[in-house]
Coordinates of C-alpha atoms in Angstrom, one line a residue:
X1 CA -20.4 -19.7 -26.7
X2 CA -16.7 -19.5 -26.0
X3 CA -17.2 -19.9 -22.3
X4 CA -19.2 -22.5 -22.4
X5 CA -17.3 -24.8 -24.5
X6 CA -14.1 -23.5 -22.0
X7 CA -16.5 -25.0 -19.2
X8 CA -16.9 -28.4 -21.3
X9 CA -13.6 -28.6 -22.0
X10 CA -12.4 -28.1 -18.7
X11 CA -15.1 -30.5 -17.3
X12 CA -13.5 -32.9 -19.7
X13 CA -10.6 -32.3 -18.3
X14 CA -11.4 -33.3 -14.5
X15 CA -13.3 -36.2 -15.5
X16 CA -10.4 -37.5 -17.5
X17 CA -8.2 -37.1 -14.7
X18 CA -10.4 -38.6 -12.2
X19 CA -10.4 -41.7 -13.8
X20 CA -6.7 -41.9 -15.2
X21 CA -5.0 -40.6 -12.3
X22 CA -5.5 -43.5 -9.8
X23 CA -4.1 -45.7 -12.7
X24 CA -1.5 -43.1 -13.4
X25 CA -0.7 -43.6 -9.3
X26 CA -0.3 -47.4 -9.5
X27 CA 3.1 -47.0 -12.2
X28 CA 5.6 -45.1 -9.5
X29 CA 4.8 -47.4 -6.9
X30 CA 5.5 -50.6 -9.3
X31 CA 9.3 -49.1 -9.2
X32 CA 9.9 -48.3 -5.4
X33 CA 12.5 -49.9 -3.6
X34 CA 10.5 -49.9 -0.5
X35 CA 7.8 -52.7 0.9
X36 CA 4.8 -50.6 1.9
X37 CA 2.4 -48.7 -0.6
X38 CA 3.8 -45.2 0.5
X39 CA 4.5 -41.9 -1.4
X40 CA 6.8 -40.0 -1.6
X41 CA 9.0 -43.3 -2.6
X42 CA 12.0 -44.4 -0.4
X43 CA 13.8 -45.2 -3.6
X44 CA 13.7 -46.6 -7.3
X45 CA 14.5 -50.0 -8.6
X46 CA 13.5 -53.1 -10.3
X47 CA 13.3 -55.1 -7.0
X48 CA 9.3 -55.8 -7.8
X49 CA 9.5 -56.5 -11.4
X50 CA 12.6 -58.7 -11.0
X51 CA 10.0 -60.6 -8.0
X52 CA 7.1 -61.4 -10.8
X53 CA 10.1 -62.5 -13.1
X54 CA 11.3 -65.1 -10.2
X55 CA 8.3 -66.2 -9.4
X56 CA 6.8 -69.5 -10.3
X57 CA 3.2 -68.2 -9.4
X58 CA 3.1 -64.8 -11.3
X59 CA 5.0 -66.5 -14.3
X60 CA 2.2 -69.6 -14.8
X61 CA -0.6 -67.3 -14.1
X62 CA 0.8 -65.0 -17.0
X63 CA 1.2 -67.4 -19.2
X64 CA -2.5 -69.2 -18.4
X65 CA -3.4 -65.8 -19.2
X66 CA -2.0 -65.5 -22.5
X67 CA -3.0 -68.4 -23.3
X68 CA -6.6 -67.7 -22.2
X69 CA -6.5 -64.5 -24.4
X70 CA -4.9 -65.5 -27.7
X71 CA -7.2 -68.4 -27.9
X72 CA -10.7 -66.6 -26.5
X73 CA -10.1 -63.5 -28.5
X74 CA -9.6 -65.6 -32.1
X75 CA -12.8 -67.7 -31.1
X76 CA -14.9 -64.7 -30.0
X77 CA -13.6 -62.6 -33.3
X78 CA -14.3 -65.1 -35.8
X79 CA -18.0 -66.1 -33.9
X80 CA -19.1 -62.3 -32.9
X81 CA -17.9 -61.6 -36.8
X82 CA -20.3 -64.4 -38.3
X83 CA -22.9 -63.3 -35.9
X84 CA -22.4 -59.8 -36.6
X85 CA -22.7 -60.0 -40.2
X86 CA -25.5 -62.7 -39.9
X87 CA -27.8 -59.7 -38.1
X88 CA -26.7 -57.5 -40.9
X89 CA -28.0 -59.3 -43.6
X90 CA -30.5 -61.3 -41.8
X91 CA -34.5 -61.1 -42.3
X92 CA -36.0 -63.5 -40.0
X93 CA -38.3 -62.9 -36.9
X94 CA -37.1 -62.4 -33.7
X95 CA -34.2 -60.7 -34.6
X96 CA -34.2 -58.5 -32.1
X97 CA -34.5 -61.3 -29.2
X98 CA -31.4 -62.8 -31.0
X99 CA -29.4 -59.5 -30.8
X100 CA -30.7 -59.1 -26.9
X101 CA -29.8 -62.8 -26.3
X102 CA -26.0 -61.7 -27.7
X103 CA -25.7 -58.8 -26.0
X104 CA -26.9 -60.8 -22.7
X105 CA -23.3 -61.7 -21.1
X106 CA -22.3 -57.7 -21.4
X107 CA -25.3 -56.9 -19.0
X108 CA -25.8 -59.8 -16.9
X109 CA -23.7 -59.7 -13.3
X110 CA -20.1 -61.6 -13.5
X111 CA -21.2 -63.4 -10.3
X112 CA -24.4 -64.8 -12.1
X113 CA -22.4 -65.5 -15.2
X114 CA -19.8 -67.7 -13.4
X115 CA -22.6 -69.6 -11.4
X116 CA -24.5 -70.6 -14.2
X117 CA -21.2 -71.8 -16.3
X118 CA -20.2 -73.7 -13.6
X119 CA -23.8 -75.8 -13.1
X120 CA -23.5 -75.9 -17.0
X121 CA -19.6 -77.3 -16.9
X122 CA -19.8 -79.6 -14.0
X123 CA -21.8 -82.1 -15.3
X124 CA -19.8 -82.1 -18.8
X125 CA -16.4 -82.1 -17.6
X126 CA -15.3 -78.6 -18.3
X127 CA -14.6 -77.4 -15.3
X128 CA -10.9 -77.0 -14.1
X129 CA -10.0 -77.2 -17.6
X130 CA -8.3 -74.9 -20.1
X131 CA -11.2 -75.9 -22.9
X132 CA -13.9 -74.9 -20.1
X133 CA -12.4 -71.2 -19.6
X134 CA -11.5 -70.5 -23.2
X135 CA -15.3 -71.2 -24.1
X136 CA -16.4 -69.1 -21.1
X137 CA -14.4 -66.1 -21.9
X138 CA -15.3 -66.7 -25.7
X139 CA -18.8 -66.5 -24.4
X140 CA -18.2 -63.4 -22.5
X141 CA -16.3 -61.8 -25.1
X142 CA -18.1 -62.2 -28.0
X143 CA -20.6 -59.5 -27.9
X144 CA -18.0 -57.0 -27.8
X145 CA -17.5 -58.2 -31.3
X146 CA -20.6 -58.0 -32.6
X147 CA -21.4 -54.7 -31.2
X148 CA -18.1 -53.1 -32.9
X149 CA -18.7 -55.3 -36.3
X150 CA -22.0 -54.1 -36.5
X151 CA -21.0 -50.3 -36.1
X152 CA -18.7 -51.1 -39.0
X153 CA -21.0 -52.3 -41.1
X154 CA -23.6 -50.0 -41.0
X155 CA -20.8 -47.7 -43.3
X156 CA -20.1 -50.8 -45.6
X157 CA -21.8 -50.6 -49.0
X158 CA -24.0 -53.6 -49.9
X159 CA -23.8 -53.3 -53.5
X160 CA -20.1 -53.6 -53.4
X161 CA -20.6 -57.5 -52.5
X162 CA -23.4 -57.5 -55.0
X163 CA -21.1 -56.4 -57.9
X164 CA -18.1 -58.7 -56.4
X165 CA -20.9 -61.6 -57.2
X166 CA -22.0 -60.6 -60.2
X167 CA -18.0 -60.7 -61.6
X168 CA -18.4 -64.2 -60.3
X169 CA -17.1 -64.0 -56.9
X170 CA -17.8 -67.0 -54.7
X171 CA -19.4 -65.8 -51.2
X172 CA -16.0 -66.6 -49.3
X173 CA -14.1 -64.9 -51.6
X174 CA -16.7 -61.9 -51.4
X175 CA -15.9 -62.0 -47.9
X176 CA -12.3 -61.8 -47.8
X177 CA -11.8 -59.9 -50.6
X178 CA -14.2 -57.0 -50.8
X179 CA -16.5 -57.1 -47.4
X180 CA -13.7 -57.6 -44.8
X181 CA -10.7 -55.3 -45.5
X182 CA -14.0 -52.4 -45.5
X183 CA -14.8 -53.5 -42.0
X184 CA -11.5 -54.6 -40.6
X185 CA -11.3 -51.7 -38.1
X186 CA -14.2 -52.8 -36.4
X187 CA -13.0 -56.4 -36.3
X188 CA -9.8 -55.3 -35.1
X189 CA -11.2 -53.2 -32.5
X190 CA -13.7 -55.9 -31.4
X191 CA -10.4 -58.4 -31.2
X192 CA -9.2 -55.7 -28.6
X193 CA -11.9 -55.2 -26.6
X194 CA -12.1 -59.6 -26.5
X195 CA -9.2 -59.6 -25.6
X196 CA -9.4 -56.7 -23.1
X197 CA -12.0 -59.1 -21.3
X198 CA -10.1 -62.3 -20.9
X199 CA -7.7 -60.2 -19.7
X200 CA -9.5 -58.6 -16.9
X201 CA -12.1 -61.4 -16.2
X202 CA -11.6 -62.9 -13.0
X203 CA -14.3 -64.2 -11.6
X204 CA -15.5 -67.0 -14.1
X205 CA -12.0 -67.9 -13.2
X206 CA -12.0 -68.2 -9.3
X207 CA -15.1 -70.6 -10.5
X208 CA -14.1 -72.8 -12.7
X209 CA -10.2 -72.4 -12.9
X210 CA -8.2 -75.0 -10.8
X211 CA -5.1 -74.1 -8.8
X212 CA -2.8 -74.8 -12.4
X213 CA -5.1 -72.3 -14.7
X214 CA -4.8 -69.7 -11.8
X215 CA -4.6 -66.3 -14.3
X216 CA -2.9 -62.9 -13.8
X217 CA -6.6 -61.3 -12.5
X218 CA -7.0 -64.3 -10.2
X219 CA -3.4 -64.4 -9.0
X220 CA -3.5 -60.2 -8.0
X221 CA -6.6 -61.1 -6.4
X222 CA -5.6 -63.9 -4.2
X223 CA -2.5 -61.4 -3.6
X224 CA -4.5 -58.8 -2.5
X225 CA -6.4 -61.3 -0.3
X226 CA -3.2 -62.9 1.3
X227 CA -0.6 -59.9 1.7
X228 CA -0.3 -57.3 0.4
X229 CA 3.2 -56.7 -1.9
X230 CA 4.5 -54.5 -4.6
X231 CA 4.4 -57.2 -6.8
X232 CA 1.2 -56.7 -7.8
X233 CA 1.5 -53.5 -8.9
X234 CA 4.2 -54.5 -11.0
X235 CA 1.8 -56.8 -12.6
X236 CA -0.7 -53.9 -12.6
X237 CA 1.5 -51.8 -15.0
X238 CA 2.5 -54.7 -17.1
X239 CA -1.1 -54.5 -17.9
X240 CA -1.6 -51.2 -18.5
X241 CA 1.0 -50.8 -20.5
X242 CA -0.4 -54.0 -22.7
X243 CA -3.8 -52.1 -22.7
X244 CA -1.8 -49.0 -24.3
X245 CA -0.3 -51.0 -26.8
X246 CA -3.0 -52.8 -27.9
X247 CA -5.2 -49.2 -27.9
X248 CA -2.1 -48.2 -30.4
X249 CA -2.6 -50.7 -32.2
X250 CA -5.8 -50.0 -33.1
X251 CA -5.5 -46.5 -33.7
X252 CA -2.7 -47.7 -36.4
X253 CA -4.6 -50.5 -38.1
X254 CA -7.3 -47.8 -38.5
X255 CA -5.3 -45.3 -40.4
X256 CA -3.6 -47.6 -42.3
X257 CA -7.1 -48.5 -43.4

């Protein structure tokens, strides 16, 4: 018994490193003095980071990012939570073609997604606007919030909304009271993930974003396309280290609740 859970943990072990350590690789280069994507480093500096800083490019496409985000991930956690809770409760036939028409934008191919947005933008005038991606990534995000929602409430009790009604509660103040603070991990945690996704989406963007809503995926990737430069690993680690924080953030809300 001991060996074999030495042999899982060791297996652990290599598959964790096999998917961190390329990540883990990308943070030494974002501080080399150098201009090529070489180890061991020629030297240490800021000379990338202060190059995103200074330039006009990386700065709108983090900011069209941001703004992508904080506006997708409220819309995607307040819909995938209503949606969520809506399945919970609901009785109704075809539930579960509901759930798997959710649950569609987390399985269908990016590619196909960002086609079929943009035929269904076009003709509407959302295309090359900011209200045209922020529905797209709410639409792309959302699942992730009913799928973590729905994990919380399968430990919620019922009867605890029951009671809060029958001590005359009014259903919104049942909600906000009673049901949400049980299930607010899972609402926090599907926030992250939401907002994991706007963050990393980048082809609904090459799409239907114009040159002005150009994001921090689209930007690296037209980088990568153009030349090659050490700013984009700088703009790499900025974004893990966001990831980490909001991955600490979670773990916090959780214990604190």
């Amino acid at each position: 018994m001991k060996i074999y859970r030495g042999v899982q943990w060791l297996w652990s072990i290599l598959v964790l490193m096999f998917l961190v350590l390329p990540i883990l690789a990308v943070i030494p280069l974002s501080f080399s003095s150098g201009s090529f994507l070489s180890y061991p480093l020629p030297g240490i500096g800021l000379r990338w980071y202060r190059a995103f800083l200074e330039s006009d490019f990386w700065l709108m496409s983090l900011y069209n990012s941001a703004l992508i985000g904080v506006a997708a991930t409220v819309g995607a956690t307040v819909l995938g939570t209503i949606a969520a809770i809506g399945l919970w409760r609901g009785r109704f036939p075809g539930k579960s073609l509901v759930m798997a028409l959710l649950m569609t934008p987390m399985v269908v191919p990016g590619i196909i997604t960002a086609v079929a947005l943009t035929f269904a933008f076009a003709p509407i005038g959302l295309s090359n606007t900011y209200t045209g991606l922020i529905i797209a990534h709410i639409a792309l995000a959302s699942p992730f919030v009913v799928v973590t929602v729905l994990a919380a409430l399968t430990q919620f009790d019922a009867g605890l909304l029951r009671a809060a009604y029958a001590c005359g509660a009014t259903p919104m103040r049942g909600f906000f009271s009673v049901m949400l603070p049980g299930i607010l991990p899972g609402v926090v945690a599907g926030a992250i993930f939401a907002m994991a996704v706007s963050l990393d989406e980048s082809v609904v963007v090459l799409f239907l974003a114009s040159p002005e809503q150009r994001t921090l995926p689209r930007q690296m990737f037209a980088g990568l396309k153009d030349t090659i430069e050490l700013t984009i690993l700088a703009a790499a680690t900025m974004m893990v280290l966001l990831s980490v924080l909001m991955m600490a953030a979670s773990q916090l809300i959780r214990k604190k609740t």
